[in-house]
Coordinates of C-alpha atoms and ligand atoms in Angstrom, one line a residue:
Chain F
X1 CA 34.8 22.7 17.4
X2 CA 36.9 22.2 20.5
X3 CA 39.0 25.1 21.5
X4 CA 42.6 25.1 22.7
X5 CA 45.0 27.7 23.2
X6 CA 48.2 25.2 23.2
X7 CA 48.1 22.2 21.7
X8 CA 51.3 20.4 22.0
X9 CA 51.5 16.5 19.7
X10 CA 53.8 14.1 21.3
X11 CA 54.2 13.3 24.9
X12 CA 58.3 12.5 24.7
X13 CA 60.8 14.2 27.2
X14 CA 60.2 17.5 24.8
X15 CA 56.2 17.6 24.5
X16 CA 56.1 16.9 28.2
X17 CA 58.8 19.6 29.5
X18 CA 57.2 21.9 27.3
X19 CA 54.1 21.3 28.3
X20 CA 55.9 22.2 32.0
X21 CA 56.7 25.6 30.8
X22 CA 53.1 26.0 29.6
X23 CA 51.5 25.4 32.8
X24 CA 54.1 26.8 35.2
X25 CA 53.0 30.2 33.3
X26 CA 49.5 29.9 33.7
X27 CA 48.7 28.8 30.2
X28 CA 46.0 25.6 29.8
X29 CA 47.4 23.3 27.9
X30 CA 46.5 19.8 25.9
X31 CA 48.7 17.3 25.2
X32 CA 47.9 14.4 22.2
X33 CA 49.8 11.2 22.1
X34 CA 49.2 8.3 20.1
X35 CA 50.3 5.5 22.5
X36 CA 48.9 5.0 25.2
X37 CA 51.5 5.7 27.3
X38 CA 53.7 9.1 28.1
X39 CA 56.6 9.1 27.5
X40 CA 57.9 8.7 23.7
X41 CA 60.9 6.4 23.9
X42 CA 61.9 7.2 27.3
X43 CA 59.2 4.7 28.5
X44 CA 61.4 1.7 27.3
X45 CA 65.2 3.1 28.6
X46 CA 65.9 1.1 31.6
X47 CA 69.4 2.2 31.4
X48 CA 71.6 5.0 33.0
X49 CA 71.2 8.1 30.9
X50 CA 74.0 9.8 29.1
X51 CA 73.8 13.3 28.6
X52 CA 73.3 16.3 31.1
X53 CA 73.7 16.3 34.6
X54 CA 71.2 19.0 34.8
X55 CA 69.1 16.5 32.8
X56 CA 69.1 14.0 35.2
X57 CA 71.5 12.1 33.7
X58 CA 72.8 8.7 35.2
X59 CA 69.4 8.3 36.5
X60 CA 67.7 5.5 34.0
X61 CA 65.3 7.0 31.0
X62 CA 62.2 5.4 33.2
X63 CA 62.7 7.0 36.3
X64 CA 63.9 10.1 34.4
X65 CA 60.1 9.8 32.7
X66 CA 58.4 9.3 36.2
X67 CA 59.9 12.8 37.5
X68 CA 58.1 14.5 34.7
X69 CA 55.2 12.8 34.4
X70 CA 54.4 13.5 38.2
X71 CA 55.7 16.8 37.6
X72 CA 53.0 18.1 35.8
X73 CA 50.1 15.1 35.6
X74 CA 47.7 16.4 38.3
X75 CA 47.4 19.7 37.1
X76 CA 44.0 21.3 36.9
X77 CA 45.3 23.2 33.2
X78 CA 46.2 19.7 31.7
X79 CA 44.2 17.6 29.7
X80 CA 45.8 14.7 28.2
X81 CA 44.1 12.7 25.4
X82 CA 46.2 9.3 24.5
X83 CA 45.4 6.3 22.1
X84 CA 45.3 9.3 19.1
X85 CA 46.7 9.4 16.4
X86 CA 47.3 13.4 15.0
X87 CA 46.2 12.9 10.9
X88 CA 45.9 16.6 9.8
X89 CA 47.2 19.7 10.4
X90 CA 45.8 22.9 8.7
X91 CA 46.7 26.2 7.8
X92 CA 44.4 28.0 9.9
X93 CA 45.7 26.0 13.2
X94 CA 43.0 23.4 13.1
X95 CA 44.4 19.6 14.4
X96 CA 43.0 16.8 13.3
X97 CA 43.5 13.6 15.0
X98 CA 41.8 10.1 15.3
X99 CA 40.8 8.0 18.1
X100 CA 39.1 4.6 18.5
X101 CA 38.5 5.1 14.5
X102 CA 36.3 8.4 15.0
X103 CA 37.8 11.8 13.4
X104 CA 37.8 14.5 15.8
X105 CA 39.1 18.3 15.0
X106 CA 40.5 20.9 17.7
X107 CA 41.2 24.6 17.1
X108 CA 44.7 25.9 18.3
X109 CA 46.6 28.9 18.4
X110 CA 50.0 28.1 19.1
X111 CA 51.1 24.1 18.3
X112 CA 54.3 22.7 19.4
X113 CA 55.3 19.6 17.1
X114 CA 57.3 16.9 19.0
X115 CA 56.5 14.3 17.5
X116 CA 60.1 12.4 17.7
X117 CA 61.6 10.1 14.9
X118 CA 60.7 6.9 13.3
X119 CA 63.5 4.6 13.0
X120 CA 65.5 3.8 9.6
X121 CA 65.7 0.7 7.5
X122 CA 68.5 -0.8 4.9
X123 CA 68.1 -2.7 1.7
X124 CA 68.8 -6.3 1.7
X125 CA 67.0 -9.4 0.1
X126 CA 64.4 -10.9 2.8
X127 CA 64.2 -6.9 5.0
X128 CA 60.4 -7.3 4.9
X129 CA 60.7 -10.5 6.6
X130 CA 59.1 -11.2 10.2
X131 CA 61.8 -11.3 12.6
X132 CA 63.6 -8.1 11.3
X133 CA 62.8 -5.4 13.8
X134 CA 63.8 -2.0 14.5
X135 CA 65.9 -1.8 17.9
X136 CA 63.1 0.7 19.0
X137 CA 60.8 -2.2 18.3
X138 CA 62.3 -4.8 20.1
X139 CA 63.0 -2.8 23.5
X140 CA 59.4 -2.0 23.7
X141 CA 59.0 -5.3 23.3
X142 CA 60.6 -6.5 26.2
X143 CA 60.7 -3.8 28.6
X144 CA 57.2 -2.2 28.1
X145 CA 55.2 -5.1 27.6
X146 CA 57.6 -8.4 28.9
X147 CA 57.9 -10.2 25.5
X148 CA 61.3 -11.4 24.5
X149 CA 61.7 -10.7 20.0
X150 CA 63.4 -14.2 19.8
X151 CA 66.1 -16.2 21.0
X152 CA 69.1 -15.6 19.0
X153 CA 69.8 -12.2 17.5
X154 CA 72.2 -10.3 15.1
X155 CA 72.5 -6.7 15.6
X156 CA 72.7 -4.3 12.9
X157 CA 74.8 -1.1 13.8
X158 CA 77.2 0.1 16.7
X159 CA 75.6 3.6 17.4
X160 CA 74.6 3.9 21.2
X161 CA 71.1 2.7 20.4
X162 CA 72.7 -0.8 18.7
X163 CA 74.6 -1.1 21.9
X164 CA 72.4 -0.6 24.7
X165 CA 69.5 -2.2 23.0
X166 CA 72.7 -5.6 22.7
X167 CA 72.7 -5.0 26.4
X168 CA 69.3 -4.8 27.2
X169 CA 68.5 -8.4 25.0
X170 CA 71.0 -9.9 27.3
X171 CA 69.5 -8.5 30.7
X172 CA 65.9 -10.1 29.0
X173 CA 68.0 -14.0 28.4
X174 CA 67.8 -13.1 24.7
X175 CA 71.5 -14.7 23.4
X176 CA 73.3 -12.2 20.9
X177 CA 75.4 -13.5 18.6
X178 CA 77.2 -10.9 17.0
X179 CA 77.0 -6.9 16.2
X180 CA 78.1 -5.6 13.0
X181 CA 78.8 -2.5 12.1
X182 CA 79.3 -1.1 8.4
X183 CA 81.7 1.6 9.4
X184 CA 85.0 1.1 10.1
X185 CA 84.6 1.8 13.7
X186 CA 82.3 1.6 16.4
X187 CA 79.9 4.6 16.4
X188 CA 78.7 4.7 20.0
X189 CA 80.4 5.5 23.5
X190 CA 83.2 3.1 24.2
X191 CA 81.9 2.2 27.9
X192 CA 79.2 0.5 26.3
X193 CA 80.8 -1.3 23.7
X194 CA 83.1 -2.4 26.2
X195 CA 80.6 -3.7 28.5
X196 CA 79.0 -6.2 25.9
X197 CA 82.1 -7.2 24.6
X198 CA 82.8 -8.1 28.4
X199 CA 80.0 -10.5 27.8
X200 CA 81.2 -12.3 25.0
X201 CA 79.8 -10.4 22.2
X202 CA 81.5 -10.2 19.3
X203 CA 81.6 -6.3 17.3
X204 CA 82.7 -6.7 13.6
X205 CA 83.4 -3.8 11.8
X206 CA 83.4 -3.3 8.0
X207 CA 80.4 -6.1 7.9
X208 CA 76.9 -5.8 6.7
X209 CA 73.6 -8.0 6.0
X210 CA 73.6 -9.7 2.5
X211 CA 70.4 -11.1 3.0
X212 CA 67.8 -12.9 5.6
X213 CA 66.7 -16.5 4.9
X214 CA 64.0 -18.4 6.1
X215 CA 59.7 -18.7 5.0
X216 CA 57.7 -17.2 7.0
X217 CA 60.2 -15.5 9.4
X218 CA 64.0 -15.5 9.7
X219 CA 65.6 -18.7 10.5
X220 CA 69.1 -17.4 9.6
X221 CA 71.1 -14.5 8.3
X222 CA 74.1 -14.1 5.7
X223 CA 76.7 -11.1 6.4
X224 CA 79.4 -10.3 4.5
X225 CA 82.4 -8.2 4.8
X226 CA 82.5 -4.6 3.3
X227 CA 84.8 -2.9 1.1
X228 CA 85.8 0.9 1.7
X229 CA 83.1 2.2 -0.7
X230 CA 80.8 -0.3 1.8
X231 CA 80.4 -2.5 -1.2
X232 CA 79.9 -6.3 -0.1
X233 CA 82.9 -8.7 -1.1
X234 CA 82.0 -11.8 -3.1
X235 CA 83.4 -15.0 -0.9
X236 CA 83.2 -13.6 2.6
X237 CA 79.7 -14.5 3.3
X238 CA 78.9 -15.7 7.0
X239 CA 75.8 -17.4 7.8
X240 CA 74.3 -17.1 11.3
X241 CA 71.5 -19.3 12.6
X242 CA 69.2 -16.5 14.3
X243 CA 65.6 -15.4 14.5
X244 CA 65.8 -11.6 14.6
X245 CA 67.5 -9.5 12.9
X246 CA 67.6 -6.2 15.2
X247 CA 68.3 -2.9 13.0
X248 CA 69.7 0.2 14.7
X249 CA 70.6 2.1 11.6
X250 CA 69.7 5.8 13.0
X251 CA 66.5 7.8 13.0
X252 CA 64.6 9.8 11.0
X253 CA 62.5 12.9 12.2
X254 CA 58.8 12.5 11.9
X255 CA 57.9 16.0 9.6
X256 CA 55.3 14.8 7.5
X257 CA 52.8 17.1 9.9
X258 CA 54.8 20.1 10.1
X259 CA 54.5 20.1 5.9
X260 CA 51.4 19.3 6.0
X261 CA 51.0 22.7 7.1
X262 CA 53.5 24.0 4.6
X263 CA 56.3 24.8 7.1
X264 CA 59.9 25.1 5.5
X265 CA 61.7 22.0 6.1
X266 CA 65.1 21.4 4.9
X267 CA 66.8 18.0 4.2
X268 CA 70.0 17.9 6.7
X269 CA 72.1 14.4 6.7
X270 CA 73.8 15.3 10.0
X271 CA 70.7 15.8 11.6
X272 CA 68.7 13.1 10.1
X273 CA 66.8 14.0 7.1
X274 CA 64.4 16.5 6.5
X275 CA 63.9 18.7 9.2
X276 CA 61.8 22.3 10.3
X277 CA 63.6 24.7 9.4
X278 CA 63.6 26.7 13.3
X279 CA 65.1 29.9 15.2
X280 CA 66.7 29.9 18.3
X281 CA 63.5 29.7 20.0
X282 CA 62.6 27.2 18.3
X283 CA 59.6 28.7 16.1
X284 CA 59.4 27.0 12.6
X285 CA 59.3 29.0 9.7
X286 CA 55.2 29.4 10.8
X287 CA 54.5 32.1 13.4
X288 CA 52.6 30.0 16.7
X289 CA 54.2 27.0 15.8
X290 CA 56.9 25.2 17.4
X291 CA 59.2 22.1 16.8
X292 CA 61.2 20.7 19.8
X293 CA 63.1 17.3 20.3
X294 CA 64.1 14.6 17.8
X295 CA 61.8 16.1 15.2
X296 CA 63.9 19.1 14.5
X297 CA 67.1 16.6 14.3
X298 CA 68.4 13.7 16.5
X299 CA 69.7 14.2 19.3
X300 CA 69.4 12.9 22.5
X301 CA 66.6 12.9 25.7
X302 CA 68.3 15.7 27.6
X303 CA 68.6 18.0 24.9
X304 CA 65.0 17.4 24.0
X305 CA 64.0 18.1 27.3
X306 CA 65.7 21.7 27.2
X307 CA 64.6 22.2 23.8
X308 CA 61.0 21.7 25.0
X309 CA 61.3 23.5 28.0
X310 CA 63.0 26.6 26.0
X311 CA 59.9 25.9 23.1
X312 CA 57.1 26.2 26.0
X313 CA 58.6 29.4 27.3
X314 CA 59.0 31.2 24.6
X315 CA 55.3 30.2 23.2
X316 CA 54.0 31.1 26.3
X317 CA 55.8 34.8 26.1
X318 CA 54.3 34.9 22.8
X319 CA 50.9 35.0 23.9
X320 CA 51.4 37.4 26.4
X321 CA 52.4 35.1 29.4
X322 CA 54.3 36.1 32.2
X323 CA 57.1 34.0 32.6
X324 CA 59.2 34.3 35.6
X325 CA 62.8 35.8 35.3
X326 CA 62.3 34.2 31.5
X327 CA 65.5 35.9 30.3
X328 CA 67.5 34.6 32.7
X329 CA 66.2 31.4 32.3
X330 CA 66.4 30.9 28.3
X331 CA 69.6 32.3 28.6
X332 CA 70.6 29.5 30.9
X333 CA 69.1 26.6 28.7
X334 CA 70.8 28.0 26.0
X335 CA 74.2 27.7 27.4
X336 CA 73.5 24.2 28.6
X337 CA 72.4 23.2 25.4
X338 CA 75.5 24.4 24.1
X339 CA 77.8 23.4 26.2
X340 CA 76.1 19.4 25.6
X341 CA 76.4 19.8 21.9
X342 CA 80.2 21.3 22.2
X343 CA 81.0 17.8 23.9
X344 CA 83.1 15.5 21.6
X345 CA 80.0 13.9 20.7
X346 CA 78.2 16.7 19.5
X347 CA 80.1 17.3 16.2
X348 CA 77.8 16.0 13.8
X349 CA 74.4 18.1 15.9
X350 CA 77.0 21.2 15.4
X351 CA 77.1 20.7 11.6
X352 CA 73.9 19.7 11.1
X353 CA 72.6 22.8 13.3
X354 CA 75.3 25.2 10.9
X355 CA 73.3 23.9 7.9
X356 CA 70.2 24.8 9.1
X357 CA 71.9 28.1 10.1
X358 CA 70.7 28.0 13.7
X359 CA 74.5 27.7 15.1
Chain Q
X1 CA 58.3 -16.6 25.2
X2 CA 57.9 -13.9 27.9
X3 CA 60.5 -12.7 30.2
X4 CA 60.8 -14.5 33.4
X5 CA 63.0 -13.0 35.2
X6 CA 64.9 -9.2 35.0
X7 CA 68.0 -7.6 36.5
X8 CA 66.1 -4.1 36.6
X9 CA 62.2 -4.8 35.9
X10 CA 59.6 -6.9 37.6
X11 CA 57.1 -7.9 35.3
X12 CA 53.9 -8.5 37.9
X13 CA 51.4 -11.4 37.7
X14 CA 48.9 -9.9 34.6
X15 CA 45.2 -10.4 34.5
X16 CA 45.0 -13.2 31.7
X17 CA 42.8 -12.3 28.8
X18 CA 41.0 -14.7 25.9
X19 CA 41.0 -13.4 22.7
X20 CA 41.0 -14.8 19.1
X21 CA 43.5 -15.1 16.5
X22 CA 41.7 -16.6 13.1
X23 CA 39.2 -18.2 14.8
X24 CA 41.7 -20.0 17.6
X25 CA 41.3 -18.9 20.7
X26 CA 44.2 -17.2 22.7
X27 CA 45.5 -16.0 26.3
X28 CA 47.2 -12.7 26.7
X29 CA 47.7 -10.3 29.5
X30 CA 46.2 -7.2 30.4
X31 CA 48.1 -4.3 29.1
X32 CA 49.5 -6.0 26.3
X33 CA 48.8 -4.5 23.0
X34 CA 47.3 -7.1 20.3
X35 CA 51.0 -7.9 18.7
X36 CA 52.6 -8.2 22.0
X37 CA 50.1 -10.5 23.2
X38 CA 50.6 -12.8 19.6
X39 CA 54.2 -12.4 19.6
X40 CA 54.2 -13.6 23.4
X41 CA 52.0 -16.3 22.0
X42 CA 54.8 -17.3 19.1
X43 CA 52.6 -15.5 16.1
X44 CA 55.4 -13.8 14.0
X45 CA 53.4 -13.0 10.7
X46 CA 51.0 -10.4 11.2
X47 CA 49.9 -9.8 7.4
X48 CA 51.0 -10.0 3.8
X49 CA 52.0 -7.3 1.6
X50 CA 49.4 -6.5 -0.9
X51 CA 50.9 -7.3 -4.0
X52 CA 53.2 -10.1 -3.8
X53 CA 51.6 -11.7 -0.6
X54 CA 54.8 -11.5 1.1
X55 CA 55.0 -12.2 4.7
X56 CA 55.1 -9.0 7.5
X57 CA 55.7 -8.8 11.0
X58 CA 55.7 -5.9 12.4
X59 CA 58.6 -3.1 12.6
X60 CA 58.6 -0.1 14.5
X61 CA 55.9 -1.0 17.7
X62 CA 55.1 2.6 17.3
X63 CA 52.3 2.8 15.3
X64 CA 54.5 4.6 12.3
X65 CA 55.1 2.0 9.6
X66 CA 51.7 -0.1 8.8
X67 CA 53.8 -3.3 8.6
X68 CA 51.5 -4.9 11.8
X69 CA 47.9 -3.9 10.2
X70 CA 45.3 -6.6 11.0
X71 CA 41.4 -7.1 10.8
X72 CA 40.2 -6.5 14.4
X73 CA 36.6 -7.2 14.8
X74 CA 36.0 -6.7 11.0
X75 CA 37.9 -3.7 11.0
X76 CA 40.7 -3.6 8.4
X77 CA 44.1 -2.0 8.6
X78 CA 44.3 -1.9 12.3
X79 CA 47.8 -1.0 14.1
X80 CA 48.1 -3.9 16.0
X81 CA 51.1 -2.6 17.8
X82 CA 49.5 0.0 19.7
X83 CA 45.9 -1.1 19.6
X84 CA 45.6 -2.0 23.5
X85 CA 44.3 -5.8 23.7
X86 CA 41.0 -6.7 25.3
X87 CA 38.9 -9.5 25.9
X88 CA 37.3 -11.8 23.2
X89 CA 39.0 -9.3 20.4
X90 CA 38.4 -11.7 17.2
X91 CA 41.8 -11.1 15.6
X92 CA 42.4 -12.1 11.6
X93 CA 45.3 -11.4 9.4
X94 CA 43.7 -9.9 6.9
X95 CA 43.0 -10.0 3.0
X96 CA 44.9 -7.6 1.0
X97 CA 44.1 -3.9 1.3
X98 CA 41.2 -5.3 4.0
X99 CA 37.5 -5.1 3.5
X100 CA 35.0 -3.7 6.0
X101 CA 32.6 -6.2 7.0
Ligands
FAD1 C1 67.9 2.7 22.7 C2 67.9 4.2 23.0 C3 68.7 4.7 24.0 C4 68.8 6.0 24.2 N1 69.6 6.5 25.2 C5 69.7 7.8 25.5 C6 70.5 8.2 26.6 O1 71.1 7.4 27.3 N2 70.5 9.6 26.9 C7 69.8 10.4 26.2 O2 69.8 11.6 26.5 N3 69.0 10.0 25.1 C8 68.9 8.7 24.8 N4 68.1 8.3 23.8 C9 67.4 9.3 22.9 C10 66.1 9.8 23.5 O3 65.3 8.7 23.9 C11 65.4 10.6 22.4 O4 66.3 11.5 21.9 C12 64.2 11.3 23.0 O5 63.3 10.4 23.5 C13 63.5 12.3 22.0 O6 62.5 12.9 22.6 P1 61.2 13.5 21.8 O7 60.3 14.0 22.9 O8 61.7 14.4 20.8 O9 60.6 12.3 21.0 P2 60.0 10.8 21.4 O10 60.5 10.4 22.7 O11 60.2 10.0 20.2 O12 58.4 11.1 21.6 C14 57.6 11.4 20.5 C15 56.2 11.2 20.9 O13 55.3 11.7 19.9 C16 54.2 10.8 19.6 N5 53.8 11.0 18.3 C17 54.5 10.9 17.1 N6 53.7 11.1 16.0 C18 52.4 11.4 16.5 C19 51.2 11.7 15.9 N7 51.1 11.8 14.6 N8 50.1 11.9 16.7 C20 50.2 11.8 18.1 N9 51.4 11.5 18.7 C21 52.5 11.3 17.9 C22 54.9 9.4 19.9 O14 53.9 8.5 20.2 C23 55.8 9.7 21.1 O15 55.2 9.5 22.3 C24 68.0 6.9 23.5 C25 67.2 6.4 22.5 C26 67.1 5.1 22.2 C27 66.1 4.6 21.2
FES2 S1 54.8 -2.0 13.6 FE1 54.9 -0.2 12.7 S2 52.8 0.5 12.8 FE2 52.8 -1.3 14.0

């Protein structure tokens, strides 16, 4: 069986700044995505990052992705294997994963899980319908591969993701006809909201999907009006005529691997659902195993990226790595970190994070 | 239905690649993945859920849900949503829970 010493799964901002870490100490290190592309969802952000300074921020996600990817892609420790798809993962450290349908096993001794999130869904009559696509979905649609989702959308939620991905459909000619929002106010940054409502869009709070009509994809959508217990009122039904229904209803950590292998996980709403229960150097409950980024709780791309660098560090220290001026270092990540999730925005991380008892 | 033109990305001339979907032949470009290249080509439905034969397209484009599985040169239960496309790929929507041939 192949040997590795660090395996890291998922090439996002946090698999590939950890994997940073890894090499700038010395350590050999191999990296397994399932796409076929690095990046995570940074490779479809073609818009000005939020977030830390330090983390590049107001630079857009894509250039943001190209300054790590050359950071680290030519060097002789790296070995990259894409197009596979991690299946298994064992108690005694061995990885399973598949590629171009063959099964292939790897033995690690340190694993660092960052994996990211898969994106949520809501009940309504007609969900399973072609045409109703995550917001993840539908940018990768259009700015990976060039392929507009339809011509006349209905946004579901008002979270940053719901409002950049409005945005974004707009740049791409895509009309969008309205965004609803269940809540009783917007949930994302107001500078965004603003800047579609600038362009005509129309944000309705207190308004859901009742259903999605149409055969053999949507052809139309009826929303209706909430109540405060978000309970639809009879008689306020809207139809729209669109062909996608776009759904940016939040994230949910991808785990399944990390219990696999029996890690604790603990279910945390704030943070998204079930997630590794970690330390502050972000060691699961397993010794030699790791969990940076959106799998241990959505957040955002730059706190990802010092979670992963802060992850690769203190793996490599674990195995005996020298690290240079490593204390000073962690310590300053952590006090970034910090200071990003004391931010207004951060309330919900802060609670989540108290839950899990990391704060 | 692909995007002409972009305030922020330039989407290059692509090599143009055949392929089939159920038996009709199709053109897609190089680097798409197989549902890119049918959604660029108007093809919504990727497959039927197995029970109630109700339509799916796909939902996540990141190989997580199932919801774009196909039969790709008589393999079953593909991800068409990350499987890169390449020439002459014989595409079919397939048959309940799929069958290897
Ligand atoms: C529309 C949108 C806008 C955003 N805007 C901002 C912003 O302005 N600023 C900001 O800071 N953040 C932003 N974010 C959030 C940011 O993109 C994410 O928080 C960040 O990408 C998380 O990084 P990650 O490395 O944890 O996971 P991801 O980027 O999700 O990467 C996970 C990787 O793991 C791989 N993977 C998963 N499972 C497996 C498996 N079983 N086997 C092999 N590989 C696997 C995936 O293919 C993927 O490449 C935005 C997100 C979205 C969707
Ligand atoms: S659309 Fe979800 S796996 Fe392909």
């Amino acid at each position: 069986m192949k040997r590795a010493e660090f395996v890291i799964i998922g090439a996002g901002p946090a698999g590939l700044r950890a994997a940073k870490s890894l090499l700038d100490a010395g350590a050999k290190v191999l990296i397994i995505d399932r796409s076929d592309l690095l990046g995570g969802q940074l490779t479809k952000q073609t818009h000005m990052f939020f977030g830390s300074e330090k983390q590049h921020a107001s630079k857009r996600g894509i250039d943001i992705l190209k300054l790590m990817v050359d950071a680290i892609i030519e060097h002789e420790n790296l070995e990259i294997i894409t197009n596979a798809t991690v299946v298994g993962l064992y108690k005694d450290f061995v990885i399973g994963y598949v590629k171009a349908d063959v099964y292939y096993k790897i033995q690690a001794d340190s694993i660092i899980l960052a994996t990211g999130a898969s994106e949520k869904a809501i009940p309504f009559e007609n969900n399973d319908l072609p045409g109703v696509y995550a917001a993840g979905a539908v940018q990768t649609l259009m700015n990976v591969y060039g392929v507009k989702p339809g011509e006349k959308v209905l946004m579901v939620g008002s979270g940053n993701i719901g409002l950049i991905v409005a945005y974004q459909l707009m740049q791409a000619g895509v009309e969008v006809v309205k965004l609803i929002e269940a809540a009783s106010h917007i949930g994302g940054y107001l500078v965004h909201a603003s800047k579609i409502k600038r362009l005509g869009v129309d944000i309705c709070t207190n308004m859901s999907v009742k259903r999605a009509l149409g055969k053999d994809h949507v052809e139309a959508v009826e929303i209706w009006k909430l109540d405060a217990q978000w309970k639809g009122i009879e008689g306020t039904e809207e139809t729209l005529e669109v062909d996608t229904i776009c759904m940016a209803v939040g994230l949910a950590p991808l785990t399944e691997l990390l219990q696999q292998l029996g890690a604790e996980v603990k279910y945390v709403r704030e943070l998204g659902g079930n997630v590794p229960v970690i330390n502050q150097q972000f060691k699961t409950s397993i010794d030699g195993v790791y969990a940076c980024g959106d799998v241990a709780g959505i957040e955002e791309a730059s706190s990802a990226m010092m979670a992963g660098e802060i992850a690769g560090i203190e793996a490599a220290l674990s195995r005996g790595y020298d690290v240079e001026n490593a204390a000073n270092r962690l310590n300053e990540l952590r006090e970034d970190l910090s200071n990003l999730r004391n931010g207004p925005h951060g309330e919900k991380i802060r609670a989540g994070l108290a839950k899990l008892g990391v704060l | 239905m692909r995007i002409k033109e972009h305030p922020i990305l330039t989407f290059e001339a692509k090599e143009e690649i055949q392929f089939y979907y159920n038996g009709e032949r199709i053109v897609g470009y190089r680097g798409d993945t197989i549902a890119s290249a049918l959604h660029a080509a108007g093809v919504k439905k990727l497959s039927e859920s197995i029970h109630q034969q109700r339509p799916r397209g796909f939902y996540c484009a990141i190989g997580n849900c199932a919801s774009c599985n196909m039969e790709v040169n008589g393999v079953p239960n593909v991800r068409t949503c990350i499987t890169p496309l390449e020439a002459n790929m014989d595409v079919r929507q397939q048959v309940g829970k799929g069958r290897v041939r």
